[in-house]
Tab-separated table of C-alpha atoms (C1' of nucleotides) in Angstrom:
chain	number	residue	atom	x	y	z
H	1	MET	CA	-22.995	-77.896	8.519
H	2	ALA	CA	-25.327	-76.862	5.737
H	3	GLU	CA	-27.329	-74.953	7.618
H	4	PHE	CA	-29.712	-73.502	4.823
H	5	GLN	CA	-32.904	-71.524	5.773
H	6	ARG	CA	-35.870	-73.592	5.544
H	7	ARG	CA	-38.603	-71.314	3.736
H	8	LYS	CA	-42.252	-72.156	2.832
H	9	GLY	CA	-40.845	-72.730	-1.058
H	10	SER	CA	-43.704	-70.520	-2.361
H	11	GLU	CA	-42.306	-67.768	-0.241
H	12	THR	CA	-38.454	-68.575	-2.223
H	13	ARG	CA	-40.291	-68.868	-5.481
H	14	ASP	CA	-42.285	-65.570	-4.790
H	15	LEU	CA	-38.717	-63.967	-3.946
H	16	ILE	CA	-37.285	-64.896	-6.960
H	17	LEU	CA	-39.927	-63.852	-9.023
H	18	SER	CA	-39.801	-60.125	-6.958
H	19	PHE	CA	-36.306	-59.694	-7.865
H	20	ALA	CA	-36.378	-61.150	-11.287
H	21	GLU	CA	-39.081	-58.742	-12.340
H	22	SER	CA	-37.473	-55.520	-11.122
H	23	ALA	CA	-34.453	-56.793	-12.785
H	24	VAL	CA	-36.190	-57.904	-15.954
H	25	LEU	CA	-37.585	-54.122	-16.055
H	26	GLU	CA	-34.091	-52.555	-15.820
H	27	LYS	CA	-32.126	-54.789	-17.946
H	28	GLY	CA	-33.846	-56.752	-19.994
H	29	PHE	CA	-34.472	-60.120	-20.035
H	30	GLY	CA	-31.498	-61.421	-21.497
H	31	GLY	CA	-29.632	-59.199	-19.801
H	32	THR	CA	-30.819	-60.316	-16.515
H	33	SER	CA	-28.690	-63.180	-15.168
H	34	ILE	CA	-29.972	-66.456	-12.956
H	35	ASP	CA	-26.822	-65.820	-10.862
H	36	GLU	CA	-27.457	-62.709	-9.808
H	37	LEU	CA	-31.144	-63.306	-8.637
H	38	ILE	CA	-29.880	-66.504	-6.880
H	39	ALA	CA	-27.373	-64.354	-4.940
H	40	ALA	CA	-30.008	-61.551	-4.117
H	41	VAL	CA	-32.723	-64.526	-3.207
H	42	GLY	CA	-29.727	-66.537	-1.665
H	43	ILE	CA	-30.128	-69.660	-2.832
H	44	THR	CA	-27.947	-71.904	-5.382
H	45	LYS	CA	-28.569	-72.785	-8.934
H	46	SER	CA	-30.014	-76.176	-8.088
H	47	GLY	CA	-32.708	-74.442	-6.052
H	48	PHE	CA	-33.198	-72.134	-8.771
H	49	PHE	CA	-34.071	-74.781	-10.800
H	50	TYR	CA	-36.376	-76.700	-8.549
H	51	HIS	CA	-38.558	-73.979	-8.836
H	52	PHE	CA	-38.361	-72.981	-12.656
H	53	LYS	CA	-37.248	-75.630	-15.243
H	54	ASP	CA	-35.377	-73.043	-17.019
H	55	LYS	CA	-35.201	-69.619	-17.809
H	56	ASN	CA	-38.363	-69.846	-20.188
H	57	GLU	CA	-40.559	-71.111	-17.247
H	58	LEU	CA	-39.369	-67.975	-14.885
H	59	ALA	CA	-40.413	-65.487	-17.692
H	60	LYS	CA	-43.764	-67.334	-17.941
H	61	ALA	CA	-44.205	-67.115	-14.035
H	62	LEU	CA	-43.112	-63.522	-14.179
H	63	LEU	CA	-45.720	-62.536	-17.087
H	64	GLN	CA	-48.880	-64.179	-15.441
H	65	GLN	CA	-48.072	-63.008	-12.284
H	66	TYR	CA	-47.923	-59.297	-13.824
H	67	LEU	CA	-51.200	-60.053	-15.985
H	68	ASP	CA	-52.868	-61.356	-12.769
H	69	ARG	CA	-52.049	-58.090	-10.602
H	70	GLU	CA	-53.095	-55.788	-13.305
H	71	GLU	CA	-56.496	-57.609	-13.731
H	72	GLU	CA	-56.879	-57.328	-9.963
H	73	LEU	CA	-55.899	-53.474	-9.744
H	74	PHE	CA	-58.048	-52.624	-13.006
H	75	ASP	CA	-61.042	-54.475	-10.968
H	76	ARG	CA	-60.803	-52.603	-7.685
H	77	LEU	CA	-60.322	-49.567	-9.256
H	78	PHE	CA	-63.912	-49.966	-11.343
H	79	GLU	CA	-65.389	-51.180	-8.231
H	80	ARG	CA	-64.032	-47.907	-6.688
H	81	ALA	CA	-65.029	-45.862	-9.101
H	82	ASP	CA	-68.396	-47.157	-9.671
H	83	ASP	CA	-69.239	-47.241	-6.039
H	84	LEU	CA	-68.954	-43.603	-6.136
H	85	ASN	CA	-71.036	-42.999	-8.924
H	86	ASP	CA	-73.139	-45.306	-10.937
H	87	ASP	CA	-73.330	-43.272	-14.206
H	88	PRO	CA	-71.249	-45.667	-16.804
H	89	LEU	CA	-69.168	-42.514	-18.178
H	90	HIS	CA	-68.721	-40.667	-14.576
H	91	GLY	CA	-67.812	-44.106	-13.157
H	92	PHE	CA	-65.194	-44.382	-15.780
H	93	LEU	CA	-63.897	-40.845	-15.555
H	94	VAL	CA	-63.565	-41.478	-11.951
H	95	PHE	CA	-61.663	-44.403	-12.682
H	96	LEU	CA	-58.978	-42.525	-15.280
H	97	LYS	CA	-58.931	-39.964	-12.195
H	98	LEU	CA	-58.348	-42.836	-9.498
H	99	LEU	CA	-55.660	-44.284	-12.052
H	100	ALA	CA	-53.580	-41.252	-12.435
H	101	GLU	CA	-53.740	-40.365	-8.717
H	102	ILE	CA	-52.109	-43.772	-7.911
H	103	LEU	CA	-49.653	-43.300	-10.717
H	104	SER	CA	-49.205	-39.630	-9.540
H	105	ASP	CA	-48.455	-40.835	-5.570
H	106	LEU	CA	-45.932	-43.485	-6.602
H	107	PRO	CA	-42.794	-42.549	-4.883
H	108	LYS	CA	-40.514	-43.005	-8.016
H	109	THR	CA	-41.235	-43.135	-11.633
H	110	HIS	CA	-43.285	-46.286	-12.736
H	111	PRO	CA	-41.471	-49.582	-12.443
H	112	GLY	CA	-42.469	-50.289	-16.111
H	113	CYS	CA	-44.671	-52.875	-17.711
H	114	LEU	CA	-43.557	-56.239	-18.495
H	115	VAL	CA	-46.098	-56.537	-21.360
H	116	SER	CA	-43.775	-53.598	-23.171
H	117	ALA	CA	-40.774	-54.964	-22.137
H	118	PHE	CA	-41.485	-58.457	-23.200
H	119	CYS	CA	-42.836	-57.532	-26.479
H	120	TYR	CA	-39.264	-55.866	-27.312
H	121	GLN	CA	-37.696	-58.975	-26.734
H	122	ASP	CA	-40.591	-61.351	-27.966
H	123	GLN	CA	-38.092	-63.810	-30.063
H	124	LEU	CA	-36.510	-64.592	-26.474
H	125	PHE	CA	-39.403	-66.567	-25.390
H	126	SER	CA	-41.414	-69.598	-26.548
H	127	SER	CA	-45.028	-69.077	-28.582
H	128	GLU	CA	-46.652	-70.015	-25.381
H	129	ILE	CA	-45.589	-66.756	-23.922
H	130	ARG	CA	-45.933	-64.420	-26.981
H	131	GLU	CA	-49.530	-65.288	-27.022
H	132	LEU	CA	-49.819	-64.800	-23.166
H	133	ASN	CA	-48.899	-61.348	-23.910
H	134	ALA	CA	-50.998	-61.030	-26.944
H	135	ALA	CA	-53.896	-62.352	-24.465
H	136	GLY	CA	-53.301	-60.028	-21.855
H	137	VAL	CA	-53.406	-56.707	-24.397
H	138	LEU	CA	-56.907	-58.292	-25.964
H	139	ARG	CA	-57.849	-58.765	-22.291
H	140	TRP	CA	-57.413	-55.158	-21.887
H	141	ARG	CA	-59.084	-53.883	-24.973
H	142	GLN	CA	-62.236	-56.596	-24.466
H	143	ARG	CA	-62.500	-54.477	-20.650
H	144	PHE	CA	-62.343	-51.191	-21.670
H	145	LEU	CA	-64.514	-51.754	-24.943
H	146	GLU	CA	-67.245	-53.124	-22.766
H	147	ARG	CA	-67.260	-50.299	-20.735
H	148	LEU	CA	-66.751	-47.802	-23.800
H	149	GLU	CA	-69.732	-49.320	-25.317
H	150	LEU	CA	-72.372	-49.162	-22.348
H	151	ILE	CA	-71.011	-45.657	-22.038
H	152	ALA	CA	-72.067	-45.120	-26.146
H	153	ARG	CA	-75.706	-46.224	-25.363
H	154	HIS	CA	-76.435	-43.771	-22.345
H	155	TYR	CA	-74.103	-40.914	-24.116
H	156	PRO	CA	-74.284	-40.633	-28.096
H	157	PRO	CA	-70.656	-39.913	-29.017
H	158	LYS	CA	-70.405	-36.349	-29.886
H	159	ILE	CA	-66.894	-37.364	-32.009
H	160	LYS	CA	-67.430	-40.489	-34.534
H	161	VAL	CA	-64.441	-42.722	-32.971
H	162	ASP	CA	-63.991	-46.471	-33.313
H	163	MET	CA	-64.870	-47.673	-29.660
H	164	SER	CA	-62.430	-50.598	-30.223
H	165	ASP	CA	-59.366	-48.293	-31.212
H	166	LEU	CA	-60.584	-45.943	-28.035
H	167	ALA	CA	-60.413	-48.875	-25.746
H	168	ASP	CA	-56.853	-49.731	-27.258
H	169	MET	CA	-55.875	-45.957	-26.537
H	170	VAL	CA	-56.295	-46.592	-22.753
H	171	THR	CA	-53.665	-49.163	-23.070
H	172	GLY	CA	-51.423	-47.019	-25.361
H	173	ILE	CA	-51.465	-44.279	-23.191
H	174	ILE	CA	-50.406	-45.717	-20.480
H	175	GLU	CA	-47.496	-48.158	-22.094
H	176	GLY	CA	-46.378	-44.462	-24.076
H	177	GLY	CA	-46.732	-42.515	-20.948
H	178	ILE	CA	-44.353	-45.228	-18.882
H	179	VAL	CA	-42.135	-44.986	-21.878
H	180	ILE	CA	-41.624	-41.287	-21.471
H	181	SER	CA	-41.919	-41.012	-18.194
H	182	ARG	CA	-38.810	-43.395	-18.030
H	183	SER	CA	-36.972	-41.963	-20.704
H	184	VAL	CA	-37.049	-38.411	-19.589
H	185	ARG	CA	-36.610	-39.432	-15.732
H	186	ASP	CA	-40.241	-37.394	-14.804
H	187	LYS	CA	-42.787	-39.206	-13.235
H	188	ASP	CA	-45.268	-37.187	-13.623
H	189	VAL	CA	-45.360	-37.668	-17.576
H	190	LEU	CA	-47.699	-41.014	-17.074
H	191	PRO	CA	-50.462	-39.547	-14.755
H	192	GLN	CA	-50.643	-36.287	-17.040
H	193	GLN	CA	-50.803	-38.794	-20.057
H	194	VAL	CA	-53.787	-40.633	-18.449
H	195	LEU	CA	-55.603	-37.309	-17.310
H	196	LEU	CA	-55.271	-36.009	-21.013
H	197	PHE	CA	-56.832	-39.304	-22.259
H	198	ARG	CA	-59.624	-38.411	-19.662
H	199	ARG	CA	-60.171	-34.889	-21.390
H	200	PHE	CA	-60.563	-36.969	-24.571
H	201	VAL	CA	-62.959	-39.265	-23.211
H	202	ARG	CA	-65.216	-36.410	-21.786
H	203	SER	CA	-64.863	-34.410	-25.346
H	204	VAL	CA	-66.228	-37.786	-26.929
H	205	PHE	CA	-69.209	-38.578	-25.123
H	206	LEU	CA	-69.889	-34.892	-23.394
H	207	GLY	CA	-68.347	-32.720	-26.041
H	208	ASN	CA	-66.728	-30.411	-23.759
X	1	MET	CA	-5.124	-67.451	-48.158
X	2	ALA	CA	-6.913	-64.957	-46.395
X	3	GLU	CA	-8.770	-63.715	-49.300
X	4	PHE	CA	-11.184	-61.654	-47.085
X	5	GLN	CA	-13.255	-59.342	-48.867
X	6	ARG	CA	-12.168	-55.717	-48.648
X	7	ARG	CA	-15.158	-52.903	-48.236
X	8	LYS	CA	-15.019	-50.042	-47.717
X	9	GLY	CA	-15.004	-49.538	-43.662
X	10	SER	CA	-18.088	-47.451	-43.325
X	11	GLU	CA	-19.980	-50.311	-45.403
X	12	THR	CA	-19.060	-53.073	-43.108
X	13	ARG	CA	-20.071	-51.021	-39.896
X	14	ASP	CA	-23.296	-50.035	-41.624
X	15	LEU	CA	-24.033	-53.479	-42.206
X	16	ILE	CA	-23.276	-54.518	-38.385
X	17	LEU	CA	-25.754	-51.788	-37.637
X	18	SER	CA	-28.302	-52.558	-39.426
X	19	PHE	CA	-28.204	-56.375	-38.325
X	20	ALA	CA	-28.024	-54.894	-34.859
X	21	GLU	CA	-30.743	-53.002	-34.877
X	22	SER	CA	-33.388	-55.739	-36.229
X	23	ALA	CA	-31.801	-57.946	-33.745
X	24	VAL	CA	-32.098	-55.975	-30.784
X	25	LEU	CA	-35.485	-55.044	-31.558
X	26	GLU	CA	-36.553	-58.554	-31.334
X	27	LYS	CA	-34.586	-59.940	-28.807
X	28	GLY	CA	-33.368	-57.202	-26.631
X	29	PHE	CA	-29.865	-55.811	-26.242
X	30	GLY	CA	-28.602	-58.433	-23.990
X	31	GLY	CA	-30.051	-61.024	-25.772
X	32	THR	CA	-28.387	-60.113	-29.177
X	33	SER	CA	-25.145	-61.640	-29.268
X	34	ILE	CA	-21.518	-60.425	-30.923
X	35	ASP	CA	-21.413	-63.743	-32.117
X	36	GLU	CA	-24.616	-63.789	-34.157
X	37	LEU	CA	-23.770	-60.275	-35.840
X	38	ILE	CA	-20.157	-61.042	-36.823
X	39	ALA	CA	-21.922	-64.468	-38.501
X	40	ALA	CA	-24.448	-62.235	-40.483
X	41	VAL	CA	-22.247	-60.113	-41.509
X	42	GLY	CA	-19.366	-62.441	-42.553
X	43	ILE	CA	-16.486	-60.890	-40.560
X	44	THR	CA	-14.579	-62.113	-37.211
X	45	LYS	CA	-14.836	-60.998	-33.715
X	46	SER	CA	-11.712	-59.001	-34.081
X	47	GLY	CA	-12.981	-57.380	-37.012
X	48	PHE	CA	-16.194	-56.163	-34.546
X	49	PHE	CA	-14.101	-54.654	-32.176
X	50	TYR	CA	-12.045	-52.754	-34.721
X	51	HIS	CA	-15.429	-50.741	-35.359
X	52	PHE	CA	-16.965	-50.593	-31.908
X	53	LYS	CA	-14.791	-50.782	-28.768
X	54	ASP	CA	-17.355	-52.438	-27.060
X	55	LYS	CA	-21.069	-53.400	-27.083
X	56	ASN	CA	-21.926	-49.949	-25.117
X	57	GLU	CA	-20.398	-48.397	-28.294
X	58	LEU	CA	-22.533	-50.410	-30.827
X	59	ALA	CA	-25.614	-49.143	-28.345
X	60	LYS	CA	-24.809	-45.729	-28.956
X	61	ALA	CA	-23.939	-45.756	-32.767
X	62	LEU	CA	-27.432	-47.888	-32.928
X	63	LEU	CA	-29.356	-45.127	-31.041
X	64	GLN	CA	-27.829	-42.157	-32.596
X	65	GLN	CA	-28.654	-43.400	-36.153
X	66	TYR	CA	-32.064	-44.188	-34.890
X	67	LEU	CA	-32.671	-40.921	-33.889
X	68	ASP	CA	-31.139	-39.028	-36.585
X	69	ARG	CA	-33.098	-41.212	-38.773
X	70	GLU	CA	-36.509	-40.363	-37.215
X	71	GLU	CA	-35.431	-36.591	-37.193
X	72	GLU	CA	-35.010	-36.731	-40.842
X	73	LEU	CA	-38.356	-38.462	-41.318
X	74	PHE	CA	-40.354	-36.096	-39.482
X	75	ASP	CA	-38.572	-33.142	-41.191
X	76	ARG	CA	-39.788	-34.612	-44.554
X	77	LEU	CA	-43.275	-35.387	-43.133
X	78	PHE	CA	-43.864	-32.008	-42.013
X	79	GLU	CA	-42.318	-30.448	-44.852
X	80	ARG	CA	-44.593	-32.153	-47.612
X	81	ALA	CA	-47.705	-31.679	-45.181
X	82	ASP	CA	-46.959	-27.935	-45.271
X	83	ASP	CA	-46.256	-27.629	-48.657
X	84	LEU	CA	-49.853	-29.084	-49.326
X	85	ASN	CA	-51.549	-26.644	-47.011
X	86	ASP	CA	-49.901	-23.686	-44.946
X	87	ASP	CA	-52.057	-23.600	-42.444
X	88	PRO	CA	-50.303	-24.722	-39.090
X	89	LEU	CA	-53.372	-26.803	-37.714
X	90	HIS	CA	-54.234	-27.874	-41.282
X	91	GLY	CA	-50.397	-28.632	-41.662
X	92	PHE	CA	-49.826	-30.794	-38.369
X	93	LEU	CA	-53.670	-32.742	-39.469
X	94	VAL	CA	-52.043	-33.519	-42.792
X	95	PHE	CA	-48.542	-34.476	-41.140
X	96	LEU	CA	-50.669	-37.107	-38.974
X	97	LYS	CA	-52.389	-38.576	-41.930
X	98	LEU	CA	-49.417	-38.896	-43.989
X	99	LEU	CA	-47.600	-40.705	-40.918
X	100	ALA	CA	-50.648	-42.852	-40.220
X	101	GLU	CA	-50.394	-43.823	-44.060
X	102	ILE	CA	-46.774	-44.615	-44.011
X	103	LEU	CA	-47.391	-46.816	-41.248
X	104	SER	CA	-50.437	-48.153	-42.672
X	105	ASP	CA	-48.318	-49.260	-45.814
X	106	LEU	CA	-45.313	-50.983	-43.741
X	107	PRO	CA	-45.434	-54.463	-45.261
X	108	LYS	CA	-45.210	-56.286	-41.580
X	109	THR	CA	-46.071	-54.626	-38.156
X	110	HIS	CA	-43.770	-51.894	-37.277
X	111	PRO	CA	-40.285	-53.143	-36.436
X	112	GLY	CA	-40.484	-51.358	-33.402
X	113	CYS	CA	-38.724	-48.165	-31.698
X	114	LEU	CA	-34.999	-48.138	-30.209
X	115	VAL	CA	-36.007	-45.441	-27.523
X	116	SER	CA	-38.614	-47.753	-26.166
X	117	ALA	CA	-36.358	-50.881	-26.561
X	118	PHE	CA	-33.837	-49.134	-24.765
X	119	CYS	CA	-35.670	-47.322	-21.695
X	120	TYR	CA	-36.715	-51.209	-21.065
X	121	GLN	CA	-32.815	-52.124	-20.585
X	122	ASP	CA	-31.289	-48.680	-19.650
X	123	GLN	CA	-29.352	-50.252	-16.921
X	124	LEU	CA	-27.034	-52.044	-19.155
X	125	PHE	CA	-25.939	-48.922	-20.761
X	126	SER	CA	-23.870	-46.092	-19.961
X	127	SER	CA	-25.176	-42.555	-18.459
X	128	GLU	CA	-24.149	-41.292	-21.776
X	129	ILE	CA	-26.597	-43.206	-23.738
X	130	ARG	CA	-29.599	-42.781	-21.403
X	131	GLU	CA	-29.016	-38.908	-21.597
X	132	LEU	CA	-28.895	-39.635	-25.562
X	133	ASN	CA	-32.320	-41.360	-25.109
X	134	ALA	CA	-33.926	-38.484	-23.084
X	135	ALA	CA	-32.795	-35.954	-25.333
X	136	GLY	CA	-34.199	-37.625	-28.135
X	137	VAL	CA	-38.046	-37.544	-26.476
X	138	LEU	CA	-37.395	-34.127	-25.472
X	139	ARG	CA	-36.369	-33.307	-28.968
X	140	TRP	CA	-39.998	-34.863	-30.124
X	141	ARG	CA	-41.664	-32.904	-27.395
X	142	GLN	CA	-40.157	-29.706	-28.424
X	143	ARG	CA	-40.954	-30.309	-32.084
X	144	PHE	CA	-44.439	-30.759	-31.416
X	145	LEU	CA	-45.001	-28.361	-28.745
X	146	GLU	CA	-43.627	-25.378	-31.309
X	147	ARG	CA	-46.007	-26.506	-33.968
X	148	LEU	CA	-49.215	-26.790	-31.410
X	149	GLU	CA	-48.262	-23.274	-29.436
X	150	LEU	CA	-48.449	-21.700	-33.072
X	151	ILE	CA	-51.771	-23.710	-33.914
X	152	ALA	CA	-52.961	-22.446	-30.331
X	153	ARG	CA	-52.374	-18.823	-31.331
X	154	HIS	CA	-54.697	-19.012	-34.682
X	155	TYR	CA	-57.095	-21.710	-33.326
X	156	PRO	CA	-58.120	-21.182	-29.580
X	157	PRO	CA	-58.408	-24.258	-27.983
X	158	LYS	CA	-62.283	-25.372	-27.481
X	159	ILE	CA	-60.832	-27.772	-24.537
X	160	LYS	CA	-58.590	-26.864	-21.931
X	161	VAL	CA	-55.456	-29.053	-22.446
X	162	ASP	CA	-51.587	-28.215	-21.604
X	163	MET	CA	-49.936	-28.085	-25.029
X	164	SER	CA	-46.652	-29.815	-23.703
X	165	ASP	CA	-48.936	-32.836	-22.459
X	166	LEU	CA	-50.490	-32.844	-25.987
X	167	ALA	CA	-46.955	-32.548	-27.794
X	168	ASP	CA	-45.815	-35.676	-25.385
X	169	MET	CA	-49.081	-37.517	-26.594
X	170	VAL	CA	-47.630	-37.753	-29.883
X	171	THR	CA	-44.824	-39.644	-29.127
X	172	GLY	CA	-46.779	-41.532	-26.376
X	173	ILE	CA	-49.615	-42.913	-29.179
X	174	ILE	CA	-46.898	-43.615	-31.175
X	175	GLU	CA	-44.755	-46.016	-28.799
X	176	GLY	CA	-47.915	-47.372	-27.494
X	177	GLY	CA	-49.090	-48.237	-30.478
X	178	ILE	CA	-46.088	-49.990	-31.529
X	179	VAL	CA	-46.277	-52.171	-28.436
X	180	ILE	CA	-49.870	-53.100	-28.894
X	181	SER	CA	-49.451	-53.665	-32.608
X	182	ARG	CA	-46.085	-55.880	-31.873
X	183	SER	CA	-48.190	-57.731	-28.802
X	184	VAL	CA	-51.158	-58.656	-30.580
X	185	ARG	CA	-49.509	-58.808	-34.255
X	186	ASP	CA	-51.934	-56.286	-35.803
X	187	LYS	CA	-50.001	-53.946	-37.990
X	188	ASP	CA	-53.300	-51.510	-38.113
X	189	VAL	CA	-53.507	-50.750	-34.551
X	190	LEU	CA	-50.688	-48.496	-34.932
X	191	PRO	CA	-51.910	-46.332	-37.758
X	192	GLN	CA	-55.365	-46.284	-36.298
X	193	GLN	CA	-54.278	-44.907	-32.968
X	194	VAL	CA	-52.407	-42.042	-35.082
X	195	LEU	CA	-55.569	-41.494	-36.766
X	196	LEU	CA	-57.613	-41.351	-33.370
X	197	PHE	CA	-55.168	-39.118	-31.984
X	198	ARG	CA	-55.845	-37.055	-35.159
X	199	ARG	CA	-59.304	-36.831	-33.914
X	200	PHE	CA	-58.497	-35.344	-30.995
X	201	VAL	CA	-56.386	-32.722	-31.973
X	202	ARG	CA	-59.301	-31.880	-34.465
X	203	SER	CA	-61.608	-31.453	-31.358
X	204	VAL	CA	-59.355	-29.593	-28.964
X	205	PHE	CA	-58.527	-27.045	-31.763
X	206	LEU	CA	-61.906	-27.158	-33.857
X	207	GLY	CA	-64.624	-28.861	-31.518
X	208	ASN	CA	-65.453	-31.263	-33.486
Z	1	DA	C1'	-42.035	-93.998	15.041
Z	2	DG	C1'	-41.478	-94.461	10.535
Z	3	DC	C1'	-41.480	-92.671	5.913
Z	4	DA	C1'	-42.520	-89.699	1.625
Z	5	DT	C1'	-42.332	-84.868	0.530
Z	6	DT	C1'	-40.709	-80.531	0.394
Z	7	DG	C1'	-37.072	-77.583	-0.312
Z	8	DG	C1'	-33.258	-77.519	-1.202
Z	9	DT	C1'	-27.531	-78.196	-1.344
Z	10	DG	C1'	-22.882	-79.782	-3.439
Z	11	DT	C1'	-20.182	-81.527	-7.243
Z	12	DA	C1'	-18.852	-81.566	-11.894
Z	13	DC	C1'	-19.364	-80.532	-16.520
Z	14	DC	C1'	-20.571	-78.468	-21.092
Z	15	DT	C1'	-21.534	-74.648	-24.644
Z	16	DG	C1'	-22.006	-69.999	-25.569
Z	17	DT	C1'	-20.715	-65.055	-24.855
Z	18	DG	C1'	-18.202	-60.759	-23.775
Z	19	DG	C1'	-13.856	-59.292	-23.648
Z	20	DT	C1'	-9.022	-58.432	-23.953
Z	21	DA	C1'	-4.462	-58.761	-26.315
Z	22	DC	C1'	-1.347	-58.727	-29.828
Z	23	DA	C1'	0.556	-60.279	-34.267
Z	24	DG	C1'	0.296	-60.182	-38.887
Z	25	DT	C1'	-1.378	-58.915	-43.533
Z	26	DA	C1'	-3.592	-57.637	-47.919
Z	27	DA	C1'	-5.327	-53.812	-50.141
Z	28	DC	C1'	-5.599	-48.886	-51.375
Z	29	DC	C1'	-3.511	-44.260	-51.297
Z	30	DA	C1'	-0.562	-40.302	-51.572
R	1	DT	C1'	7.729	-46.781	-50.972
R	2	DG	C1'	5.268	-46.153	-47.112
R	3	DG	C1'	1.435	-45.140	-43.996
R	4	DT	C1'	-3.127	-45.645	-43.466
R	5	DT	C1'	-7.449	-48.748	-43.190
R	6	DA	C1'	-9.625	-52.860	-42.632
R	7	DC	C1'	-9.648	-56.460	-41.345
R	8	DT	C1'	-7.445	-61.983	-39.735
R	9	DG	C1'	-6.173	-65.465	-36.785
R	10	DT	C1'	-4.527	-67.385	-32.022
R	11	DA	C1'	-5.022	-67.435	-27.362
R	12	DC	C1'	-6.815	-66.731	-23.880
R	13	DC	C1'	-10.226	-65.635	-18.973
R	14	DA	C1'	-14.664	-65.262	-16.686
R	15	DC	C1'	-18.989	-65.351	-16.488
R	16	DA	C1'	-23.868	-67.492	-17.830
R	17	DG	C1'	-27.050	-70.980	-19.038
R	18	DG	C1'	-28.220	-75.246	-18.594
R	19	DT	C1'	-27.876	-80.277	-17.251
R	20	DA	C1'	-27.130	-84.342	-14.567
R	21	DC	C1'	-26.803	-86.490	-10.339
R	22	DA	C1'	-26.498	-87.513	-5.618
R	23	DC	C1'	-27.429	-86.052	-1.206
R	24	DC	C1'	-29.910	-83.987	3.134
R	25	DA	C1'	-32.667	-81.637	6.468
R	26	DA	C1'	-37.114	-80.761	8.359
R	27	DT	C1'	-42.055	-81.044	7.611
R	28	DG	C1'	-46.514	-83.397	7.738
R	29	DC	C1'	-49.184	-87.500	7.271
R	30	DT	C1'	-50.459	-92.406	8.941
DNA sequence: AGCATTGGTGTACCTGTGGTACAGTAACCA
DNA sequence: TGGTTACTGTACCACAGGTACACCAATGCT
């Protein structure tokens, strides 16, 4: 007996993470039970605790994976955008357009952002996770700020804005757009917000 | 024995709602236990279920109260703003400034928005609550859209933008700003984002 | 061929949480 | 005096998060 599937281990772990991510984005972390995850993956509770020592470890792995994937996505998009155009401003504008296209091509409304989800349940987690979350947002700020400062050196802003705030606005517009899209169940709001932000960037640096 | 405090009933209910709101914004709905609420309020479990037939009823009351309070706040701010200035554009700009000031004067980072919090745990709730949530966001869209269309009739936009998207951007910038502020523990990000959006509105209608 | 490592299972047990059911009761209001 | 309001108290249930082990089977290394 006991003919359980033998998997590569990391495969099982990834399966848990994958089910957990969508469950957490739909029901919150506190509303997601370990029992439902092991039922979905097809392992026992002991199996779960073999991979994660407790629920907090699951949360950490979830967030870390999410941040890594986002970092990769932004890398890829910036690369593609700058490939098409080596002017920093137009590269950024292409980046925003590519981002809007990807969001628009999604089959359903955006599944949600773990950073937002976690910041609305942060007292459930260890301070380590809260710091990881903050570091993720600061990383985005840094990334966009660097690009904006580069742009500003070539295109003196027509409108006086703080570049740090404008960098945060990229993150904010996405987080806010996701919330609206999810809430009203209209997947197009998010890409529209990105494109509207793009108009703002144009008007800041080009004045139209 | 049994000398329990006799309260007005609605007072106890309000107390539960008040504790519940901050708990839900910190730990999520699924992470907030009825037990901790009754301990904070000083009643028994039976007492809780006297006021709310189940946890879902608590969520509904929480969200309804939140939406009502926000509606009132926006009413008040628009009234104050238009009192100072009866031009629709400048009234709106004053509104945004007043909003930024209020957010800036908050002693700590913004406690969070229940609409955002709920949309990241919406599978925990009945469809009635999800609809209430969507209606809240649509209400904001309508309110800001009406104002923007009024402005557009007096100030032909210098930048071609969809007014409906711009209306959603008010909501989005606030939701996004709250997430960033909470995440990086910097209460100033939110008011800065509101002011940056204000710059955008100016540039749309005044071109500077 | 032997042995450790990896990736689990199974059993038992404990606490806390959401929820149901229902009887009782003290205070207030007409 | 009697009904309504606002609870308390008791008992019970299933599920959730853990903890603590002992056990086992397939894989990989030597």
